[in-house]
mmCIF file of C-alpha atoms and ligand atoms in Angstrom:
data_model
loop_
_atom_site.group_PDB
_atom_site.id
_atom_site.type_symbol
_atom_site.label_atom_id
_atom_site.label_comp_id
_atom_site.label_asym_id
_atom_site.label_seq_id
_atom_site.Cartn_x
_atom_site.Cartn_y
_atom_site.Cartn_z
ATOM 1 C CA MET A 1413 59.982 8.247 -147.928
ATOM 2 C CA LYS A 1414 61.575 11.676 -147.496
ATOM 3 C CA ARG A 1415 65.103 11.758 -148.916
ATOM 4 C CA PRO A 1416 67.778 12.894 -146.443
ATOM 5 C CA SER A 1417 69.136 16.411 -146.892
ATOM 6 C CA VAL A 1418 72.767 16.748 -147.911
ATOM 7 C CA GLN A 1419 75.164 19.567 -147.112
ATOM 8 C CA ILE A 1420 78.621 20.910 -147.788
ATOM 9 C CA SER A 1421 80.281 20.193 -144.418
ATOM 10 C CA ALA A 1422 83.498 22.073 -145.153
ATOM 11 C CA MET A 1423 85.520 23.609 -147.973
ATOM 12 C CA GLY A 1424 89.215 24.000 -148.800
ATOM 13 C CA ARG A 1425 91.239 25.589 -151.588
ATOM 14 C CA SER A 1426 94.767 25.635 -152.951
ATOM 15 C CA VAL A 1427 96.378 27.722 -155.665
ATOM 16 C CA PRO A 1428 99.985 27.720 -156.914
ATOM 17 C CA ALA A 1429 102.318 30.306 -155.391
ATOM 18 C CA ARG A 1430 103.347 31.837 -158.726
ATOM 19 C CA VAL A 1431 101.296 34.886 -159.774
ATOM 20 C CA MET A 1432 101.262 36.129 -163.370
ATOM 21 C CA THR A 1433 99.934 39.658 -163.935
ATOM 22 C CA ASN A 1434 98.641 41.158 -167.180
ATOM 23 C CA TYR A 1435 101.950 43.010 -167.425
ATOM 24 C CA ASP A 1436 103.879 39.710 -167.542
ATOM 25 C CA PHE A 1437 102.515 38.743 -170.997
ATOM 26 C CA ALA A 1438 104.939 41.097 -172.750
ATOM 27 C CA ALA A 1439 107.841 38.965 -171.508
ATOM 28 C CA ILE A 1440 106.489 35.913 -173.403
ATOM 29 C CA GLY A 1441 105.879 37.859 -176.602
ATOM 30 C CA ILE A 1442 102.089 38.355 -176.262
ATOM 31 C CA GLU A 1443 100.832 41.667 -177.653
ATOM 32 C CA THR A 1444 98.271 42.812 -175.139
ATOM 33 C CA THR A 1445 97.757 45.439 -172.463
ATOM 34 C CA HIS A 1446 96.542 45.372 -168.874
ATOM 35 C CA GLU A 1447 93.792 47.797 -169.917
ATOM 36 C CA TRP A 1448 92.522 45.556 -172.756
ATOM 37 C CA VAL A 1449 92.335 42.459 -170.538
ATOM 38 C CA MET A 1450 90.742 44.358 -167.617
ATOM 39 C CA GLU A 1451 88.133 46.047 -169.798
ATOM 40 C CA ARG A 1452 87.078 42.855 -171.648
ATOM 41 C CA THR A 1453 87.339 40.355 -168.792
ATOM 42 C CA GLY A 1454 87.975 42.003 -165.395
ATOM 43 C CA ILE A 1455 91.088 39.801 -164.960
ATOM 44 C CA SER A 1456 94.201 41.436 -163.482
ATOM 45 C CA GLU A 1457 96.290 38.401 -162.494
ATOM 46 C CA ARG A 1458 96.146 34.626 -162.189
ATOM 47 C CA HIS A 1459 98.050 31.857 -160.385
ATOM 48 C CA ILE A 1460 100.110 29.616 -162.655
ATOM 49 C CA ALA A 1461 101.426 26.171 -161.701
ATOM 50 C CA GLY A 1462 105.123 25.753 -161.025
ATOM 51 C CA PRO A 1463 107.088 22.601 -161.938
ATOM 52 C CA ASP A 1464 105.903 20.736 -158.817
ATOM 53 C CA ASP A 1465 102.204 21.735 -159.017
ATOM 54 C CA THR A 1466 100.005 19.038 -160.561
ATOM 55 C CA THR A 1467 96.247 18.627 -160.798
ATOM 56 C CA CYS A 1468 96.614 15.938 -158.121
ATOM 57 C CA SER A 1469 98.870 17.948 -155.796
ATOM 58 C CA MET A 1470 96.665 21.067 -155.874
ATOM 59 C CA GLY A 1471 93.524 18.956 -155.423
ATOM 60 C CA ALA A 1472 94.960 16.892 -152.563
ATOM 61 C CA LYS A 1473 96.077 20.052 -150.765
ATOM 62 C CA ALA A 1474 92.595 21.583 -151.025
ATOM 63 C CA ALA A 1475 91.086 18.254 -149.928
ATOM 64 C CA ARG A 1476 93.282 18.008 -146.798
ATOM 65 C CA ILE A 1477 92.144 21.473 -145.706
ATOM 66 C CA ALA A 1478 88.453 20.621 -146.268
ATOM 67 C CA MET A 1479 88.828 17.283 -144.433
ATOM 68 C CA GLN A 1480 90.577 18.876 -141.491
ATOM 69 C CA ARG A 1481 87.842 21.521 -141.182
ATOM 70 C CA ALA A 1482 85.134 18.857 -141.427
ATOM 71 C CA GLY A 1483 86.919 16.619 -138.918
ATOM 72 C CA VAL A 1484 86.972 13.770 -141.439
ATOM 73 C CA LEU A 1485 89.795 11.195 -141.538
ATOM 74 C CA PRO A 1486 91.000 9.676 -144.839
ATOM 75 C CA GLY A 1487 89.559 6.285 -143.874
ATOM 76 C CA GLU A 1488 86.068 7.774 -143.503
ATOM 77 C CA ILE A 1489 85.769 8.855 -147.141
ATOM 78 C CA ASP A 1490 83.507 6.584 -149.191
ATOM 79 C CA ILE A 1491 83.794 8.242 -152.604
ATOM 80 C CA ILE A 1492 86.217 10.718 -154.191
ATOM 81 C CA ILE A 1493 84.921 12.600 -157.221
ATOM 82 C CA CYS A 1494 87.470 14.713 -159.074
ATOM 83 C CA SER A 1495 86.152 17.177 -161.629
ATOM 84 C CA THR A 1496 88.835 18.259 -164.052
ATOM 85 C CA ALA A 1497 89.453 19.205 -167.664
ATOM 86 C CA THR A 1498 93.190 18.739 -167.081
ATOM 87 C CA PRO A 1499 93.802 15.243 -165.677
ATOM 88 C CA ASP A 1500 97.478 14.608 -164.924
ATOM 89 C CA ARG A 1501 97.310 11.475 -167.097
ATOM 90 C CA LEU A 1502 94.536 10.265 -169.395
ATOM 91 C CA LEU A 1503 94.510 6.890 -167.635
ATOM 92 C CA PRO A 1504 93.833 6.275 -164.797
ATOM 93 C CA ALA A 1505 91.682 9.000 -163.265
ATOM 94 C CA THR A 1506 93.324 11.816 -161.291
ATOM 95 C CA ALA A 1507 90.898 10.938 -158.469
ATOM 96 C CA VAL A 1508 92.845 7.729 -157.749
ATOM 97 C CA ASP A 1509 96.087 9.708 -157.500
ATOM 98 C CA ILE A 1510 94.349 12.016 -155.014
ATOM 99 C CA GLN A 1511 93.110 8.932 -153.142
ATOM 100 C CA ALA A 1512 96.663 7.559 -152.912
ATOM 101 C CA SER A 1513 98.021 10.925 -151.817
ATOM 102 C CA LEU A 1514 95.416 11.190 -149.033
ATOM 103 C CA GLY A 1515 95.586 7.528 -147.985
ATOM 104 C CA ALA A 1516 91.803 7.257 -148.354
ATOM 105 C CA SER A 1517 92.025 3.499 -148.754
ATOM 106 C CA ARG A 1518 88.288 2.700 -148.359
ATOM 107 C CA ALA A 1519 87.158 5.079 -151.110
ATOM 108 C CA ALA A 1520 85.997 4.527 -154.671
ATOM 109 C CA ALA A 1521 87.551 7.245 -156.825
ATOM 110 C CA PHE A 1522 86.710 8.525 -160.295
ATOM 111 C CA ASP A 1523 86.866 11.664 -162.467
ATOM 112 C CA ILE A 1524 84.048 13.592 -164.125
ATOM 113 C CA SER A 1525 84.370 15.828 -167.161
ATOM 114 C CA ALA A 1526 81.917 18.730 -167.234
ATOM 115 C CA ALA A 1527 84.327 21.631 -167.818
ATOM 116 C CA CYS A 1528 83.528 24.722 -165.729
ATOM 117 C CA CYS A 1529 80.355 23.083 -164.362
ATOM 118 C CA GLY A 1530 82.302 20.214 -162.797
ATOM 119 C CA PHE A 1531 81.831 21.348 -159.196
ATOM 120 C CA LEU A 1532 78.044 21.730 -159.512
ATOM 121 C CA TYR A 1533 77.686 18.493 -161.507
ATOM 122 C CA GLY A 1534 79.828 16.743 -158.884
ATOM 123 C CA MET A 1535 77.820 18.196 -156.011
ATOM 124 C CA THR A 1536 74.604 16.922 -157.610
ATOM 125 C CA MET A 1537 76.167 13.453 -157.978
ATOM 126 C CA ALA A 1538 77.368 13.505 -154.393
ATOM 127 C CA GLU A 1539 73.880 14.423 -153.192
ATOM 128 C CA GLY A 1540 72.381 11.487 -155.101
ATOM 129 C CA LEU A 1541 75.034 9.020 -153.882
ATOM 130 C CA ILE A 1542 74.369 9.998 -150.273
ATOM 131 C CA GLN A 1543 70.574 9.987 -150.677
ATOM 132 C CA SER A 1544 70.681 6.523 -152.286
ATOM 133 C CA GLY A 1545 72.708 5.151 -149.389
ATOM 134 C CA ALA A 1546 75.733 4.377 -151.603
ATOM 135 C CA ALA A 1547 77.901 6.750 -149.575
ATOM 136 C CA GLU A 1548 77.940 8.631 -146.293
ATOM 137 C CA THR A 1549 80.921 10.868 -146.949
ATOM 138 C CA VAL A 1550 81.866 12.169 -150.402
ATOM 139 C CA LEU A 1551 85.011 14.183 -151.124
ATOM 140 C CA LEU A 1552 84.495 16.406 -154.158
ATOM 141 C CA VAL A 1553 87.705 17.878 -155.593
ATOM 142 C CA SER A 1554 87.723 20.344 -158.495
ATOM 143 C CA SER A 1555 91.280 20.826 -159.666
ATOM 144 C CA GLU A 1556 92.487 22.465 -162.872
ATOM 145 C CA LYS A 1557 95.912 23.069 -164.367
ATOM 146 C CA MET A 1558 94.577 25.181 -167.246
ATOM 147 C CA SER A 1559 98.092 26.465 -168.008
ATOM 148 C CA ALA A 1560 98.902 22.964 -169.368
ATOM 149 C CA ILE A 1561 96.219 23.150 -172.095
ATOM 150 C CA THR A 1562 96.475 26.875 -172.841
ATOM 151 C CA ASP A 1563 97.945 28.045 -176.138
ATOM 152 C CA TRP A 1564 100.538 30.523 -174.871
ATOM 153 C CA THR A 1565 100.879 31.986 -178.384
ATOM 154 C CA ASP A 1566 97.145 32.864 -178.694
ATOM 155 C CA ARG A 1567 96.442 36.230 -177.056
ATOM 156 C CA ALA A 1568 92.679 35.749 -177.306
ATOM 157 C CA THR A 1569 92.707 32.789 -174.886
ATOM 158 C CA CYS A 1570 95.979 32.774 -172.910
ATOM 159 C CA VAL A 1571 94.988 35.855 -170.909
ATOM 160 C CA LEU A 1572 91.820 34.177 -169.615
ATOM 161 C CA PHE A 1573 92.839 31.131 -167.603
ATOM 162 C CA GLY A 1574 94.483 30.320 -164.271
ATOM 163 C CA ASP A 1575 95.317 27.256 -162.147
ATOM 164 C CA GLY A 1576 93.959 26.105 -158.790
ATOM 165 C CA ALA A 1577 91.759 23.721 -156.845
ATOM 166 C CA GLY A 1578 88.802 23.715 -154.486
ATOM 167 C CA ALA A 1579 87.423 20.826 -152.442
ATOM 168 C CA ALA A 1580 84.287 20.040 -150.462
ATOM 169 C CA VAL A 1581 83.414 17.368 -147.900
ATOM 170 C CA ILE A 1582 79.766 16.471 -148.502
ATOM 171 C CA ARG A 1583 77.615 14.604 -145.962
ATOM 172 C CA ARG A 1584 74.092 14.338 -144.605
ATOM 173 C CA SER A 1585 72.904 17.664 -143.296
ATOM 174 C CA GLN A 1586 72.130 18.851 -139.826
ATOM 175 C CA LYS A 1587 69.950 21.630 -138.476
ATOM 176 C CA GLY A 1588 68.099 22.390 -141.709
ATOM 177 C CA ARG A 1589 71.268 23.164 -143.664
ATOM 178 C CA GLY A 1590 71.940 21.750 -147.081
ATOM 179 C CA ILE A 1591 71.390 21.647 -150.828
ATOM 180 C CA LEU A 1592 67.947 23.115 -151.587
ATOM 181 C CA SER A 1593 67.978 22.809 -155.387
ATOM 182 C CA THR A 1594 70.188 21.723 -158.264
ATOM 183 C CA PHE A 1595 69.939 22.142 -162.033
ATOM 184 C CA MET A 1596 72.124 20.730 -164.837
ATOM 185 C CA ARG A 1597 71.924 20.989 -168.619
ATOM 186 C CA SER A 1598 74.177 20.364 -171.672
ATOM 187 C CA ASP A 1599 74.118 21.039 -175.424
ATOM 188 C CA GLY A 1600 76.640 18.937 -177.345
ATOM 189 C CA THR A 1601 75.652 20.457 -180.701
ATOM 190 C CA LEU A 1602 77.767 23.464 -179.660
ATOM 191 C CA ALA A 1603 80.827 21.482 -178.517
ATOM 192 C CA ASP A 1604 83.143 22.895 -181.190
ATOM 193 C CA LEU A 1605 82.814 26.469 -179.924
ATOM 194 C CA LEU A 1606 85.101 25.712 -176.969
ATOM 195 C CA TYR A 1607 87.245 22.582 -177.224
ATOM 196 C CA ARG A 1608 90.564 20.853 -177.766
ATOM 197 C CA PRO A 1609 90.311 19.593 -181.365
ATOM 198 C CA ALA A 1610 93.010 16.890 -181.116
ATOM 199 C CA GLY A 1611 95.028 14.832 -178.684
ATOM 200 C CA GLY A 1612 92.231 12.386 -177.822
ATOM 201 C CA ALA A 1613 91.497 8.916 -179.213
ATOM 202 C CA THR A 1614 90.192 10.165 -182.596
ATOM 203 C CA THR A 1615 93.234 12.275 -183.422
ATOM 204 C CA PRO A 1616 95.986 11.133 -181.081
ATOM 205 C CA MET A 1617 99.010 13.238 -180.309
ATOM 206 C CA SER A 1618 101.483 13.381 -183.195
ATOM 207 C CA PRO A 1619 104.157 15.759 -184.455
ATOM 208 C CA ALA A 1620 101.501 17.272 -186.786
ATOM 209 C CA VAL A 1621 99.092 17.878 -183.886
ATOM 210 C CA LEU A 1622 101.853 19.454 -181.817
ATOM 211 C CA GLU A 1623 102.861 21.725 -184.670
ATOM 212 C CA ALA A 1624 99.272 22.813 -185.393
ATOM 213 C CA ARG A 1625 98.691 23.291 -181.620
ATOM 214 C CA THR A 1626 95.287 21.618 -181.970
ATOM 215 C CA HIS A 1627 95.767 19.735 -178.672
ATOM 216 C CA LEU A 1628 95.270 23.074 -176.893
ATOM 217 C CA VAL A 1629 92.096 25.046 -176.063
ATOM 218 C CA HIS A 1630 90.358 26.678 -179.040
ATOM 219 C CA MET A 1631 87.509 29.075 -178.415
ATOM 220 C CA ALA A 1632 85.082 31.183 -180.444
ATOM 221 C CA GLY A 1633 85.088 33.933 -177.806
ATOM 222 C CA ARG A 1634 82.118 36.030 -178.943
ATOM 223 C CA GLU A 1635 79.852 32.995 -179.438
ATOM 224 C CA VAL A 1636 80.841 31.586 -176.058
ATOM 225 C CA PHE A 1637 80.126 34.953 -174.467
ATOM 226 C CA LYS A 1638 76.577 35.096 -175.896
ATOM 227 C CA HIS A 1639 75.701 31.559 -174.838
ATOM 228 C CA ALA A 1640 77.252 32.059 -171.399
ATOM 229 C CA VAL A 1641 75.093 35.098 -170.666
ATOM 230 C CA ARG A 1642 71.904 33.325 -171.795
ATOM 231 C CA SER A 1643 72.621 30.016 -170.040
ATOM 232 C CA MET A 1644 73.803 31.545 -166.773
ATOM 233 C CA ALA A 1645 70.543 33.529 -166.646
ATOM 234 C CA GLU A 1646 68.471 30.388 -167.249
ATOM 235 C CA SER A 1647 70.498 28.503 -164.637
ATOM 236 C CA ALA A 1648 69.912 31.184 -162.016
ATOM 237 C CA ASP A 1649 66.153 31.089 -162.689
ATOM 238 C CA ARG A 1650 65.976 27.304 -162.464
ATOM 239 C CA ALA A 1651 67.847 27.023 -159.150
ATOM 240 C CA LEU A 1652 65.796 29.843 -157.597
ATOM 241 C CA ASP A 1653 62.533 28.265 -158.820
ATOM 242 C CA GLY A 1654 63.656 24.865 -157.519
ATOM 243 C CA ALA A 1655 64.252 26.321 -154.063
ATOM 244 C CA ARG A 1656 60.995 28.365 -154.287
ATOM 245 C CA ILE A 1657 62.762 31.649 -153.586
ATOM 246 C CA ASN A 1658 63.701 34.718 -155.605
ATOM 247 C CA GLY A 1659 66.904 36.679 -156.120
ATOM 248 C CA GLY A 1660 66.055 39.032 -153.257
ATOM 249 C CA ASP A 1661 66.269 36.155 -150.752
ATOM 250 C CA ILE A 1662 69.856 35.284 -151.689
ATOM 251 C CA ASP A 1663 72.682 36.312 -149.324
ATOM 252 C CA LEU A 1664 75.413 35.693 -151.908
ATOM 253 C CA LEU A 1665 75.605 34.827 -155.607
ATOM 254 C CA ILE A 1666 78.731 32.866 -156.532
ATOM 255 C CA PRO A 1667 78.934 32.760 -160.315
ATOM 256 C CA HIS A 1668 81.563 30.877 -162.308
ATOM 257 C CA GLN A 1669 84.472 33.333 -162.518
ATOM 258 C CA ALA A 1670 85.160 33.585 -166.261
ATOM 259 C CA ASN A 1671 84.500 37.179 -167.101
ATOM 260 C CA LEU A 1672 83.220 40.162 -165.086
ATOM 261 C CA ARG A 1673 80.781 41.203 -167.827
ATOM 262 C CA ILE A 1674 79.123 37.751 -167.802
ATOM 263 C CA ILE A 1675 78.953 37.899 -163.983
ATOM 264 C CA GLU A 1676 77.305 41.353 -164.057
ATOM 265 C CA ALA A 1677 74.756 40.223 -166.652
ATOM 266 C CA THR A 1678 73.861 37.174 -164.532
ATOM 267 C CA ALA A 1679 73.410 39.256 -161.383
ATOM 268 C CA LYS A 1680 71.245 41.803 -163.204
ATOM 269 C CA HIS A 1681 69.021 39.084 -164.639
ATOM 270 C CA ALA A 1682 68.507 37.537 -161.182
ATOM 271 C CA SER A 1683 67.865 40.987 -159.596
ATOM 272 C CA ILE A 1684 70.808 40.512 -157.241
ATOM 273 C CA PRO A 1685 72.856 43.683 -156.528
ATOM 274 C CA MET A 1686 76.621 43.443 -157.173
ATOM 275 C CA SER A 1687 77.144 44.015 -153.415
ATOM 276 C CA LYS A 1688 75.792 40.451 -152.991
ATOM 277 C CA VAL A 1689 77.912 38.911 -155.756
ATOM 278 C CA TYR A 1690 81.263 37.297 -154.996
ATOM 279 C CA VAL A 1691 83.911 38.333 -157.517
ATOM 280 C CA ASN A 1692 87.542 37.157 -157.494
ATOM 281 C CA VAL A 1693 88.086 36.736 -161.253
ATOM 282 C CA ASP A 1694 90.441 39.733 -161.028
ATOM 283 C CA ARG A 1695 92.895 37.678 -158.915
ATOM 284 C CA TYR A 1696 92.475 34.135 -160.289
ATOM 285 C CA GLY A 1697 91.259 34.370 -163.899
ATOM 286 C CA ASN A 1698 89.126 31.485 -165.117
ATOM 287 C CA THR A 1699 90.074 28.332 -163.202
ATOM 288 C CA SER A 1700 87.314 26.254 -164.865
ATOM 289 C CA SER A 1701 85.610 23.897 -162.391
ATOM 290 C CA ALA A 1702 87.806 25.129 -159.516
ATOM 291 C CA SER A 1703 86.406 28.649 -159.765
ATOM 292 C CA ILE A 1704 83.188 28.189 -157.761
ATOM 293 C CA PRO A 1705 84.718 26.154 -154.894
ATOM 294 C CA ILE A 1706 87.690 28.559 -154.638
ATOM 295 C CA ALA A 1707 85.240 31.481 -154.447
ATOM 296 C CA LEU A 1708 82.937 29.729 -151.963
ATOM 297 C CA ASP A 1709 85.855 28.821 -149.697
ATOM 298 C CA GLU A 1710 87.215 32.369 -149.849
ATOM 299 C CA ALA A 1711 83.790 33.842 -149.076
ATOM 300 C CA MET A 1712 83.410 31.508 -146.074
ATOM 301 C CA GLN A 1713 86.907 32.209 -144.742
ATOM 302 C CA LYS A 1714 86.420 35.968 -145.065
ATOM 303 C CA GLY A 1715 83.096 35.727 -143.206
ATOM 304 C CA VAL A 1716 81.137 37.055 -146.212
ATOM 305 C CA VAL A 1717 78.862 34.047 -145.634
ATOM 306 C CA GLY A 1718 78.501 31.698 -142.686
ATOM 307 C CA GLU A 1719 76.258 29.049 -141.232
ATOM 308 C CA GLY A 1720 72.674 29.680 -142.346
ATOM 309 C CA SER A 1721 73.546 31.879 -145.353
ATOM 310 C CA LEU A 1722 71.597 31.270 -148.555
ATOM 311 C CA VAL A 1723 73.969 30.945 -151.532
ATOM 312 C CA LEU A 1724 73.182 30.695 -155.254
ATOM 313 C CA MET A 1725 75.904 29.146 -157.442
ATOM 314 C CA VAL A 1726 75.727 29.367 -161.246
ATOM 315 C CA ALA A 1727 78.128 27.964 -163.860
ATOM 316 C CA PHE A 1728 78.641 27.666 -167.607
ATOM 317 C CA GLY A 1729 81.336 25.874 -169.563
ATOM 318 C CA ALA A 1730 82.580 23.830 -172.504
ATOM 319 C CA GLY A 1731 80.171 21.254 -173.847
ATOM 320 C CA PHE A 1732 78.264 23.461 -173.545
ATOM 321 C CA THR A 1733 77.295 22.650 -169.984
ATOM 322 C CA TRP A 1734 75.424 24.869 -167.561
ATOM 323 C CA ALA A 1735 74.313 24.301 -163.992
ATOM 324 C CA SER A 1736 73.205 25.930 -160.755
ATOM 325 C CA SER A 1737 72.344 25.262 -157.138
ATOM 326 C CA VAL A 1738 70.902 26.971 -154.074
ATOM 327 C CA VAL A 1739 72.406 25.857 -150.754
ATOM 328 C CA ARG A 1740 71.769 26.841 -147.130
ATOM 329 C CA LEU A 1741 75.285 26.771 -145.620
HETATM 330 N N1 ACO B 2323 94.840 41.810 -176.165
HETATM 331 C C1 ACO B 2323 94.611 42.716 -177.114
HETATM 332 N N2 ACO B 2323 93.809 42.482 -178.168
HETATM 333 C C2 ACO B 2323 93.217 41.291 -178.248
HETATM 334 C C3 ACO B 2323 93.419 40.291 -177.278
HETATM 335 C C4 ACO B 2323 94.285 40.578 -176.209
HETATM 336 N N3 ACO B 2323 94.549 39.694 -175.221
HETATM 337 N N4 ACO B 2323 92.704 39.208 -177.634
HETATM 338 C C5 ACO B 2323 92.070 39.509 -178.757
HETATM 339 N N5 ACO B 2323 92.380 40.771 -179.143
HETATM 340 C C6 ACO B 2323 91.922 41.500 -180.319
HETATM 341 C C7 ACO B 2323 91.526 40.586 -181.452
HETATM 342 O O1 ACO B 2323 92.643 40.210 -182.214
HETATM 343 C C8 ACO B 2323 90.577 41.465 -182.221
HETATM 344 O O2 ACO B 2323 91.337 42.325 -183.031
HETATM 345 P P1 ACO B 2323 90.841 42.713 -184.529
HETATM 346 O O3 ACO B 2323 89.520 43.400 -184.326
HETATM 347 O O4 ACO B 2323 91.938 43.577 -185.018
HETATM 348 O O5 ACO B 2323 90.709 41.398 -185.230
HETATM 349 C C9 ACO B 2323 89.892 42.304 -181.159
HETATM 350 O O6 ACO B 2323 90.738 42.217 -179.991
HETATM 351 C C10 ACO B 2323 88.505 41.815 -180.810
HETATM 352 O O7 ACO B 2323 88.571 40.404 -180.595
HETATM 353 P P2 ACO B 2323 87.335 39.619 -180.077
HETATM 354 O O8 ACO B 2323 87.724 38.186 -179.842
HETATM 355 O O9 ACO B 2323 86.155 39.849 -180.966
HETATM 356 O O10 ACO B 2323 87.134 40.335 -178.666
HETATM 357 P P3 ACO B 2323 85.926 40.280 -177.681
HETATM 358 O O11 ACO B 2323 85.428 41.629 -177.422
HETATM 359 O O12 ACO B 2323 84.920 39.229 -178.058
HETATM 360 O O13 ACO B 2323 86.647 39.792 -176.342
HETATM 361 C C11 ACO B 2323 86.905 37.787 -175.096
HETATM 362 C C12 ACO B 2323 87.309 38.558 -176.319
HETATM 363 C C13 ACO B 2323 87.404 38.514 -173.861
HETATM 364 C C14 ACO B 2323 87.577 36.412 -175.154
HETATM 365 C C15 ACO B 2323 85.372 37.660 -175.053
HETATM 366 O O14 ACO B 2323 84.888 37.188 -176.284
HETATM 367 C C16 ACO B 2323 84.917 36.771 -173.968
HETATM 368 O O15 ACO B 2323 85.058 37.077 -172.811
HETATM 369 N N6 ACO B 2323 84.305 35.619 -174.332
HETATM 370 C C17 ACO B 2323 83.861 34.660 -173.374
HETATM 371 C C18 ACO B 2323 85.053 33.847 -173.050
HETATM 372 C C19 ACO B 2323 84.819 33.077 -171.805
HETATM 373 O O16 ACO B 2323 84.409 33.613 -170.801
HETATM 374 N N7 ACO B 2323 85.147 31.801 -171.896
HETATM 375 C C20 ACO B 2323 85.056 30.971 -170.847
HETATM 376 C C21 ACO B 2323 83.635 30.660 -170.498
HETATM 377 S S1 ACO B 2323 83.346 29.027 -170.466
HETATM 378 C C22 ACO B 2323 84.514 28.456 -169.537
HETATM 379 O O17 ACO B 2323 84.813 29.005 -168.512
HETATM 380 C C23 ACO B 2323 85.232 27.272 -170.003
#
């Protein structure tokens, strides 16, 4: 039996109002320059959560926009998947807080943890849940308050991240639109290259952990960079092969927005010119799993892509995890 096709029906996004530029780091005692950060990463500014911005509040705001555009009421949502590396609380899932905020009383709600690949992992799960008949309407929310797990005394990492959320309503497809291919991979042997060493069940929070700052993100930047370039290239190949197309057929590449040099390397490998690559890392920094849905929503709202466009999405993140997908919007 042919499995039903599944599509992104609508997108939404939400970022905190506060903007922090590269020039603002001096005020918090970080020795860096706008030129250094721009040259190494392509990041100029990022949005940072204010006191009232939570992973739930940003996610619910993005979700309401996506639901309104899709014409979906809270009671019609069967499943809420929240991808996040920054849950508001460790128990229960942030997805149930989003459910309560939306009043989506019929839904089952749970979180997934796949770092920057969370949106693409979640989209693949949503596709399977719909194809199996377990759900008709899935709300996928990728929301990240990276500022809460950033070490604001470490200049090598604090310049990289930003906060924000993106959301998608996912349903059966119409008129030949939909997800054409997906690819997911992980390598846990490399977990310690990008991680939070403490603060979990093995080494719970304690005064010693707080003092050593080991509950915050630690990263071996150069190693991560090398693996990101290699894995993003493989991911692009696998999604293109899965959809039986090549880079020249793609209308827009939306890579995970971590670093402009990684984005350029990915585009070059896939033979996609930079004119067909969506870049907003300069304005948002790395928002982990929110980066692809924020970029996709922005590209749709600006008319860079529309109904019928062929989009390749490629991500890489902690774990390591890497993933990709080709969709016909
Ligand atoms: N400003 C000025 N100097 C800095 C800064 C800063 N913000 N940060 C580090 N430096 C200095 C270092 O101290 C070092 O100085 P030294 O040579 O005197 O010791 C020098 O710059 C070089 O440091 P490196 O870490 O080797 O710099 P590199 O060229 O590798 O750039 C960077 C660092 C930007 C982090 C790079 O490694 C990178 O982009 N890595 C990938 C990171 C990434 O994208 N992570 C996320 C992907 S996965 C995910 O999204 C979860």
